[in-house]
Amino acid sequence: MKLKDKVAIVTGGSRGIGKAIVYALAAEGAKVVFTYQSSEESSKKIEEELSSKGLTALSIKADASLMSEAEKTINFVLEKFGTLDILVNNAGITKDNLLIRMTEEDFDKVISANLKSVFNYTKAALKPMISKKYGKIINISSVVALNGNAGQSNYVAAKSGVIGFSKSIAKEVASRNISVNVIAPGFIATDMTDKLNEKQKEAIVNLIPMKKIAEPEVIATTVTFLSSSDSDYITGQVIAVDGGMTM
């Protein structure tokens, strides 16, 4: 187990990519605390399933866009396990629309959920990591942050901000043995893609050189790599897990 006795936080861990990350980190021996905002029932099922396998995962309800909630999560982890090694900022939402039709409220909500959340949890996590002189921070951005996407100016602005923020913080904390890296997923099979019809899915696949939509586990395995000692000399990087879309 590459992450035996490590302690990890995953924001937005109750479904989709976040859920896959929780399972992957726990399977490698990490003690995982994951946040959710509304999916309490599914979060408890994740806890129970992993516990039945002898693995550790605990859920906590928290709004990642609020600093007070981020601090609550960090304090919960420190009280429970006494340390923090890994932070995965995955929480996020979409409110897509063409800019001419986008409301100020929808712009602000997406920026808060996808970008300010990363600021909140990173800032709150840095104190124990700096004290320990060790930490792995992995921020989930998106392939659209590299290419842009019509109808997602709010989401792209947030996810692009995650990249710039991560590179800046990576430079601030590298001397403290803390790495900060970014994963930019391409099209991944999630609740969003499940809602697409076959014609829409075919159009997406045609944009991908590998000609397939990936499962969330491909992101989770990359997170596991960046969380482990295998990545100790990697920081400030953006890894596109996208089937070749950004080549």
PDB file of N, CA and C in Angstrom, residues 105-186:
ATOM      1  N   GLU A 105     -25.392  36.036 -10.719  1.00  0.00           N
ATOM      2  CA  GLU A 105     -25.463  35.059  -9.637  1.00  0.00           C
ATOM      3  C   GLU A 105     -24.838  33.724 -10.052  1.00  0.00           C
ATOM      4  N   ASP A 106     -25.136  33.261 -11.274  1.00  0.00           N
ATOM      5  CA  ASP A 106     -24.576  31.993 -11.741  1.00  0.00           C
ATOM      6  C   ASP A 106     -23.072  32.091 -11.954  1.00  0.00           C
ATOM      7  N   PHE A 107     -22.601  33.251 -12.380  1.00  0.00           N
ATOM      8  CA  PHE A 107     -21.145  33.436 -12.509  1.00  0.00           C
ATOM      9  C   PHE A 107     -20.496  33.350 -11.127  1.00  0.00           C
ATOM     10  N   ASP A 108     -21.042  34.087 -10.176  1.00  0.00           N
ATOM     11  CA  ASP A 108     -20.458  34.132  -8.835  1.00  0.00           C
ATOM     12  C   ASP A 108     -20.483  32.769  -8.151  1.00  0.00           C
ATOM     13  N   LYS A 109     -21.593  32.027  -8.304  1.00  0.00           N
ATOM     14  CA  LYS A 109     -21.713  30.716  -7.661  1.00  0.00           C
ATOM     15  C   LYS A 109     -20.660  29.737  -8.175  1.00  0.00           C
ATOM     16  N   VAL A 110     -20.426  29.760  -9.483  1.00  0.00           N
ATOM     17  CA  VAL A 110     -19.454  28.843 -10.074  1.00  0.00           C
ATOM     18  C   VAL A 110     -18.028  29.220  -9.665  1.00  0.00           C
ATOM     19  N   ILE A 111     -17.733  30.502  -9.623  1.00  0.00           N
ATOM     20  CA  ILE A 111     -16.414  30.937  -9.161  1.00  0.00           C
ATOM     21  C   ILE A 111     -16.193  30.529  -7.706  1.00  0.00           C
ATOM     22  N   SER A 112     -17.200  30.702  -6.878  1.00  0.00           N
ATOM     23  CA  SER A 112     -17.074  30.343  -5.460  1.00  0.00           C
ATOM     24  C   SER A 112     -16.891  28.845  -5.255  1.00  0.00           C
ATOM     25  N   ALA A 113     -17.702  28.059  -5.953  1.00  0.00           N
ATOM     26  CA  ALA A 113     -17.666  26.604  -5.753  1.00  0.00           C
ATOM     27  C   ALA A 113     -16.421  25.963  -6.341  1.00  0.00           C
ATOM     28  N   ASN A 114     -15.924  26.490  -7.440  1.00  0.00           N
ATOM     29  CA  ASN A 114     -14.822  25.851  -8.157  1.00  0.00           C
ATOM     30  C   ASN A 114     -13.453  26.472  -7.913  1.00  0.00           C
ATOM     31  N   LEU A 115     -13.408  27.753  -7.571  1.00  0.00           N
ATOM     32  CA  LEU A 115     -12.122  28.427  -7.382  1.00  0.00           C
ATOM     33  C   LEU A 115     -11.904  28.861  -5.931  1.00  0.00           C
ATOM     34  N   LYS A 116     -12.864  29.574  -5.363  1.00  0.00           N
ATOM     35  CA  LYS A 116     -12.674  30.017  -3.971  1.00  0.00           C
ATOM     36  C   LYS A 116     -12.560  28.815  -3.035  1.00  0.00           C
ATOM     37  N   SER A 117     -13.237  27.724  -3.369  1.00  0.00           N
ATOM     38  CA  SER A 117     -13.135  26.509  -2.556  1.00  0.00           C
ATOM     39  C   SER A 117     -11.695  26.009  -2.485  1.00  0.00           C
ATOM     40  N   VAL A 118     -10.981  26.124  -3.596  1.00  0.00           N
ATOM     41  CA  VAL A 118      -9.578  25.686  -3.630  1.00  0.00           C
ATOM     42  C   VAL A 118      -8.724  26.591  -2.743  1.00  0.00           C
ATOM     43  N   PHE A 119      -8.983  27.894  -2.806  1.00  0.00           N
ATOM     44  CA  PHE A 119      -8.305  28.829  -1.900  1.00  0.00           C
ATOM     45  C   PHE A 119      -8.596  28.465  -0.450  1.00  0.00           C
ATOM     46  N   ASN A 120      -9.874  28.231  -0.134  1.00  0.00           N
ATOM     47  CA  ASN A 120     -10.280  27.967   1.247  1.00  0.00           C
ATOM     48  C   ASN A 120      -9.567  26.752   1.827  1.00  0.00           C
ATOM     49  N   TYR A 121      -9.649  25.639   1.124  1.00  0.00           N
ATOM     50  CA  TYR A 121      -9.093  24.387   1.658  1.00  0.00           C
ATOM     51  C   TYR A 121      -7.565  24.387   1.627  1.00  0.00           C
ATOM     52  N   THR A 122      -6.989  24.984   0.600  1.00  0.00           N
ATOM     53  CA  THR A 122      -5.527  25.037   0.533  1.00  0.00           C
ATOM     54  C   THR A 122      -4.972  25.883   1.667  1.00  0.00           C
ATOM     55  N   LYS A 123      -5.559  27.049   1.879  1.00  0.00           N
ATOM     56  CA  LYS A 123      -5.097  27.928   2.964  1.00  0.00           C
ATOM     57  C   LYS A 123      -5.244  27.242   4.315  1.00  0.00           C
ATOM     58  N   ALA A 124      -6.387  26.601   4.536  1.00  0.00           N
ATOM     59  CA  ALA A 124      -6.626  25.944   5.819  1.00  0.00           C
ATOM     60  C   ALA A 124      -5.704  24.750   6.037  1.00  0.00           C
ATOM     61  N   ALA A 125      -5.347  24.064   4.950  1.00  0.00           N
ATOM     62  CA  ALA A 125      -4.496  22.870   5.062  1.00  0.00           C
ATOM     63  C   ALA A 125      -3.020  23.197   5.199  1.00  0.00           C
ATOM     64  N   LEU A 126      -2.604  24.364   4.752  1.00  0.00           N
ATOM     65  CA  LEU A 126      -1.177  24.668   4.724  1.00  0.00           C
ATOM     66  C   LEU A 126      -0.544  24.747   6.112  1.00  0.00           C
ATOM     67  N   LYS A 127      -1.288  25.234   7.090  1.00  0.00           N
ATOM     68  CA  LYS A 127      -0.688  25.375   8.424  1.00  0.00           C
ATOM     69  C   LYS A 127      -0.193  24.037   8.965  1.00  0.00           C
ATOM     70  N   PRO A 128      -1.028  22.985   9.016  1.00  0.00           N
ATOM     71  CA  PRO A 128      -0.498  21.697   9.501  1.00  0.00           C
ATOM     72  C   PRO A 128       0.543  21.095   8.574  1.00  0.00           C
ATOM     73  N   MET A 129       0.434  21.319   7.265  1.00  0.00           N
ATOM     74  CA  MET A 129       1.416  20.773   6.330  1.00  0.00           C
ATOM     75  C   MET A 129       2.775  21.451   6.494  1.00  0.00           C
ATOM     76  N   ILE A 130       2.767  22.776   6.652  1.00  0.00           N
ATOM     77  CA  ILE A 130       4.019  23.512   6.842  1.00  0.00           C
ATOM     78  C   ILE A 130       4.674  23.097   8.157  1.00  0.00           C
ATOM     79  N   SER A 131       3.845  22.933   9.182  1.00  0.00           N
ATOM     80  CA  SER A 131       4.364  22.494  10.482  1.00  0.00           C
ATOM     81  C   SER A 131       5.023  21.122  10.372  1.00  0.00           C
ATOM     82  N   LYS A 132       4.442  20.259   9.561  1.00  0.00           N
ATOM     83  CA  LYS A 132       4.954  18.900   9.387  1.00  0.00           C
ATOM     84  C   LYS A 132       6.085  18.830   8.362  1.00  0.00           C
ATOM     85  N   LYS A 133       6.197  19.888   7.543  1.00  0.00           N
ATOM     86  CA  LYS A 133       7.147  19.932   6.430  1.00  0.00           C
ATOM     87  C   LYS A 133       6.900  18.786   5.449  1.00  0.00           C
ATOM     88  N   TYR A 134       5.618  18.587   5.184  1.00  0.00           N
ATOM     89  CA  TYR A 134       5.219  17.562   4.214  1.00  0.00           C
ATOM     90  C   TYR A 134       3.773  17.800   3.795  1.00  0.00           C
ATOM     91  N   GLY A 135       3.525  17.624   2.510  1.00  0.00           N
ATOM     92  CA  GLY A 135       2.141  17.692   2.051  1.00  0.00           C
ATOM     93  C   GLY A 135       2.035  17.473   0.556  1.00  0.00           C
ATOM     94  N   LYS A 136       0.907  16.909   0.155  1.00  0.00           N
ATOM     95  CA  LYS A 136       0.587  16.711  -1.258  1.00  0.00           C
ATOM     96  C   LYS A 136      -0.771  17.357  -1.520  1.00  0.00           C
ATOM     97  N   ILE A 137      -0.798  18.358  -2.373  1.00  0.00           N
ATOM     98  CA  ILE A 137      -2.043  19.021  -2.733  1.00  0.00           C
ATOM     99  C   ILE A 137      -2.307  18.777  -4.209  1.00  0.00           C
ATOM    100  N   ILE A 138      -3.473  18.225  -4.511  1.00  0.00           N
ATOM    101  CA  ILE A 138      -3.852  17.933  -5.895  1.00  0.00           C
ATOM    102  C   ILE A 138      -5.156  18.648  -6.181  1.00  0.00           C
ATOM    103  N   ASN A 139      -5.149  19.536  -7.147  1.00  0.00           N
ATOM    104  CA  ASN A 139      -6.327  20.313  -7.495  1.00  0.00           C
ATOM    105  C   ASN A 139      -6.902  19.842  -8.827  1.00  0.00           C
ATOM    106  N   ILE A 140      -8.196  19.597  -8.854  1.00  0.00           N
ATOM    107  CA  ILE A 140      -8.848  19.107 -10.066  1.00  0.00           C
ATOM    108  C   ILE A 140      -9.357  20.284 -10.879  1.00  0.00           C
ATOM    109  N   SER A 141      -8.779  20.482 -12.037  1.00  0.00           N
ATOM    110  CA  SER A 141      -9.203  21.529 -12.965  1.00  0.00           C
ATOM    111  C   SER A 141     -10.042  20.869 -14.066  1.00  0.00           C
ATOM    112  N   SER A 142      -9.792  21.200 -15.313  1.00  0.00           N
ATOM    113  CA  SER A 142     -10.543  20.623 -16.431  1.00  0.00           C
ATOM    114  C   SER A 142      -9.811  20.909 -17.725  1.00  0.00           C
ATOM    115  N   VAL A 143     -10.024  20.039 -18.706  1.00  0.00           N
ATOM    116  CA  VAL A 143      -9.446  20.256 -20.026  1.00  0.00           C
ATOM    117  C   VAL A 143      -9.947  21.555 -20.646  1.00  0.00           C
ATOM    118  N   VAL A 144     -11.156  21.989 -20.269  1.00  0.00           N
ATOM    119  CA  VAL A 144     -11.678  23.231 -20.856  1.00  0.00           C
ATOM    120  C   VAL A 144     -10.894  24.451 -20.377  1.00  0.00           C
ATOM    121  N   ALA A 145     -10.189  24.312 -19.252  1.00  0.00           N
ATOM    122  CA  ALA A 145      -9.340  25.409 -18.782  1.00  0.00           C
ATOM    123  C   ALA A 145      -8.171  25.639 -19.732  1.00  0.00           C
ATOM    124  N   LEU A 146      -7.821  24.615 -20.494  1.00  0.00           N
ATOM    125  CA  LEU A 146      -6.705  24.717 -21.440  1.00  0.00           C
ATOM    126  C   LEU A 146      -7.177  25.126 -22.834  1.00  0.00           C
ATOM    127  N   ASN A 147      -8.420  24.809 -23.168  1.00  0.00           N
ATOM    128  CA  ASN A 147      -8.923  25.053 -24.525  1.00  0.00           C
ATOM    129  C   ASN A 147     -10.038  26.078 -24.609  1.00  0.00           C
ATOM    130  N   GLY A 148     -10.707  26.359 -23.482  1.00  0.00           N
ATOM    131  CA  GLY A 148     -11.915  27.176 -23.529  1.00  0.00           C
ATOM    132  C   GLY A 148     -13.098  26.338 -23.996  1.00  0.00           C
ATOM    133  N   ASN A 149     -14.309  26.813 -23.718  1.00  0.00           N
ATOM    134  CA  ASN A 149     -15.493  26.089 -24.155  1.00  0.00           C
ATOM    135  C   ASN A 149     -16.690  27.023 -24.181  1.00  0.00           C
ATOM    136  N   ALA A 150     -17.330  27.128 -25.320  1.00  0.00           N
ATOM    137  CA  ALA A 150     -18.494  28.000 -25.451  1.00  0.00           C
ATOM    138  C   ALA A 150     -19.578  27.576 -24.480  1.00  0.00           C
ATOM    139  N   GLY A 151     -20.203  28.559 -23.837  1.00  0.00           N
ATOM    140  CA  GLY A 151     -21.274  28.282 -22.898  1.00  0.00           C
ATOM    141  C   GLY A 151     -20.805  27.957 -21.496  1.00  0.00           C
ATOM    142  N   GLN A 152     -19.497  28.012 -21.269  1.00  0.00           N
ATOM    143  CA  GLN A 152     -18.957  27.692 -19.938  1.00  0.00           C
ATOM    144  C   GLN A 152     -17.947  28.745 -19.473  1.00  0.00           C
ATOM    145  N   SER A 153     -18.184  29.999 -19.799  1.00  0.00           N
ATOM    146  CA  SER A 153     -17.190  31.024 -19.461  1.00  0.00           C
ATOM    147  C   SER A 153     -16.959  31.107 -17.957  1.00  0.00           C
ATOM    148  N   ASN A 154     -17.993  30.913 -17.157  1.00  0.00           N
ATOM    149  CA  ASN A 154     -17.824  30.954 -15.704  1.00  0.00           C
ATOM    150  C   ASN A 154     -16.995  29.767 -15.209  1.00  0.00           C
ATOM    151  N   TYR A 155     -17.322  28.579 -15.701  1.00  0.00           N
ATOM    152  CA  TYR A 155     -16.615  27.354 -15.304  1.00  0.00           C
ATOM    153  C   TYR A 155     -15.160  27.382 -15.779  1.00  0.00           C
ATOM    154  N   VAL A 156     -14.944  27.822 -17.014  1.00  0.00           N
ATOM    155  CA  VAL A 156     -13.585  27.898 -17.565  1.00  0.00           C
ATOM    156  C   VAL A 156     -12.759  28.927 -16.809  1.00  0.00           C
ATOM    157  N   ALA A 157     -13.368  30.057 -16.465  1.00  0.00           N
ATOM    158  CA  ALA A 157     -12.650  31.073 -15.692  1.00  0.00           C
ATOM    159  C   ALA A 157     -12.206  30.506 -14.350  1.00  0.00           C
ATOM    160  N   ALA A 158     -13.100  29.757 -13.701  1.00  0.00           N
ATOM    161  CA  ALA A 158     -12.768  29.168 -12.403  1.00  0.00           C
ATOM    162  C   ALA A 158     -11.672  28.124 -12.532  1.00  0.00           C
ATOM    163  N   LYS A 159     -11.825  27.223 -13.492  1.00  0.00           N
ATOM    164  CA  LYS A 159     -10.857  26.129 -13.644  1.00  0.00           C
ATOM    165  C   LYS A 159      -9.505  26.628 -14.152  1.00  0.00           C
ATOM    166  N   SER A 160      -9.505  27.690 -14.941  1.00  0.00           N
ATOM    167  CA  SER A 160      -8.240  28.314 -15.345  1.00  0.00           C
ATOM    168  C   SER A 160      -7.579  28.966 -14.134  1.00  0.00           C
ATOM    169  N   GLY A 161      -8.394  29.571 -13.297  1.00  0.00           N
ATOM    170  CA  GLY A 161      -7.885  30.168 -12.068  1.00  0.00           C
ATOM    171  C   GLY A 161      -7.243  29.143 -11.158  1.00  0.00           C
ATOM    172  N   VAL A 162      -7.800  27.939 -11.122  1.00  0.00           N
ATOM    173  CA  VAL A 162      -7.224  26.866 -10.314  1.00  0.00           C
ATOM    174  C   VAL A 162      -5.795  26.574 -10.762  1.00  0.00           C
ATOM    175  N   ILE A 163      -5.560  26.589 -12.069  1.00  0.00           N
ATOM    176  CA  ILE A 163      -4.218  26.314 -12.588  1.00  0.00           C
ATOM    177  C   ILE A 163      -3.242  27.407 -12.166  1.00  0.00           C
ATOM    178  N   GLY A 164      -3.613  28.666 -12.369  1.00  0.00           N
ATOM    179  CA  GLY A 164      -2.728  29.764 -11.991  1.00  0.00           C
ATOM    180  C   GLY A 164      -2.479  29.808 -10.497  1.00  0.00           C
ATOM    181  N   PHE A 165      -3.516  29.596  -9.725  1.00  0.00           N
ATOM    182  CA  PHE A 165      -3.400  29.561  -8.264  1.00  0.00           C
ATOM    183  C   PHE A 165      -2.443  28.460  -7.833  1.00  0.00           C
ATOM    184  N   SER A 166      -2.610  27.274  -8.416  1.00  0.00           N
ATOM    185  CA  SER A 166      -1.789  26.120  -8.025  1.00  0.00           C
ATOM    186  C   SER A 166      -0.316  26.344  -8.323  1.00  0.00           C
ATOM    187  N   LYS A 167      -0.010  26.893  -9.479  1.00  0.00           N
ATOM    188  CA  LYS A 167       1.393  27.159  -9.838  1.00  0.00           C
ATOM    189  C   LYS A 167       2.017  28.172  -8.886  1.00  0.00           C
ATOM    190  N   SER A 168       1.231  29.175  -8.499  1.00  0.00           N
ATOM    191  CA  SER A 168       1.747  30.185  -7.577  1.00  0.00           C
ATOM    192  C   SER A 168       2.021  29.595  -6.193  1.00  0.00           C
ATOM    193  N   ILE A 169       1.064  28.813  -5.678  1.00  0.00           N
ATOM    194  CA  ILE A 169       1.242  28.218  -4.352  1.00  0.00           C
ATOM    195  C   ILE A 169       2.362  27.183  -4.380  1.00  0.00           C
ATOM    196  N   ALA A 170       2.504  26.467  -5.491  1.00  0.00           N
ATOM    197  CA  ALA A 170       3.595  25.493  -5.609  1.00  0.00           C
ATOM    198  C   ALA A 170       4.945  26.172  -5.395  1.00  0.00           C
ATOM    199  N   LYS A 171       5.093  27.383  -5.923  1.00  0.00           N
ATOM    200  CA  LYS A 171       6.348  28.116  -5.742  1.00  0.00           C
ATOM    201  C   LYS A 171       6.504  28.593  -4.306  1.00  0.00           C
ATOM    202  N   GLU A 172       5.404  28.913  -3.655  1.00  0.00           N
ATOM    203  CA  GLU A 172       5.473  29.403  -2.273  1.00  0.00           C
ATOM    204  C   GLU A 172       5.894  28.319  -1.284  1.00  0.00           C
ATOM    205  N   VAL A 173       5.473  27.080  -1.529  1.00  0.00           N
ATOM    206  CA  VAL A 173       5.655  26.047  -0.494  1.00  0.00           C
ATOM    207  C   VAL A 173       6.612  24.920  -0.887  1.00  0.00           C
ATOM    208  N   ALA A 174       7.234  25.021  -2.040  1.00  0.00           N
ATOM    209  CA  ALA A 174       8.125  23.941  -2.486  1.00  0.00           C
ATOM    210  C   ALA A 174       9.263  23.701  -1.503  1.00  0.00           C
ATOM    211  N   SER A 175       9.786  24.751  -0.916  1.00  0.00           N
ATOM    212  CA  SER A 175      10.906  24.598   0.026  1.00  0.00           C
ATOM    213  C   SER A 175      10.476  23.948   1.335  1.00  0.00           C
ATOM    214  N   ARG A 176       9.159  23.843   1.550  1.00  0.00           N
ATOM    215  CA  ARG A 176       8.641  23.197   2.766  1.00  0.00           C
ATOM    216  C   ARG A 176       8.279  21.731   2.523  1.00  0.00           C
ATOM    217  N   ASN A 177       8.715  21.205   1.382  1.00  0.00           N
ATOM    218  CA  ASN A 177       8.445  19.805   1.034  1.00  0.00           C
ATOM    219  C   ASN A 177       6.952  19.549   0.808  1.00  0.00           C
ATOM    220  N   ILE A 178       6.276  20.563   0.260  1.00  0.00           N
ATOM    221  CA  ILE A 178       4.854  20.448  -0.087  1.00  0.00           C
ATOM    222  C   ILE A 178       4.719  20.631  -1.593  1.00  0.00           C
ATOM    223  N   SER A 179       4.093  19.676  -2.239  1.00  0.00           N
ATOM    224  CA  SER A 179       3.894  19.770  -3.682  1.00  0.00           C
ATOM    225  C   SER A 179       2.455  20.163  -3.981  1.00  0.00           C
ATOM    226  N   VAL A 180       2.284  20.904  -5.070  1.00  0.00           N
ATOM    227  CA  VAL A 180       0.955  21.320  -5.517  1.00  0.00           C
ATOM    228  C   VAL A 180       0.871  21.040  -7.009  1.00  0.00           C
ATOM    229  N   ASN A 181      -0.026  20.161  -7.398  1.00  0.00           N
ATOM    230  CA  ASN A 181      -0.180  19.803  -8.808  1.00  0.00           C
ATOM    231  C   ASN A 181      -1.650  19.837  -9.214  1.00  0.00           C
ATOM    232  N   VAL A 182      -1.853  19.853 -10.510  1.00  0.00           N
ATOM    233  CA  VAL A 182      -3.200  19.975 -11.076  1.00  0.00           C
ATOM    234  C   VAL A 182      -3.460  18.820 -12.037  1.00  0.00           C
ATOM    235  N   ILE A 183      -4.664  18.280 -11.972  1.00  0.00           N
ATOM    236  CA  ILE A 183      -5.123  17.323 -12.981  1.00  0.00           C
ATOM    237  C   ILE A 183      -6.227  17.993 -13.781  1.00  0.00           C
ATOM    238  N   ALA A 184      -6.124  17.911 -15.101  1.00  0.00           N
ATOM    239  CA  ALA A 184      -7.142  18.468 -15.992  1.00  0.00           C
ATOM    240  C   ALA A 184      -7.843  17.325 -16.714  1.00  0.00           C
ATOM    241  N   PRO A 185      -8.959  16.837 -16.157  1.00  0.00           N
ATOM    242  CA  PRO A 185      -9.674  15.731 -16.798  1.00  0.00           C
ATOM    243  C   PRO A 185     -10.306  16.158 -18.121  1.00  0.00           C
ATOM    244  N   GLY A 186     -10.357  15.220 -19.046  1.00  0.00           N
ATOM    245  CA  GLY A 186     -11.115  15.418 -20.271  1.00  0.00           C
ATOM    246  C   GLY A 186     -12.543  14.962 -20.042  1.00  0.00           C
TER     247      GLY A 186
END
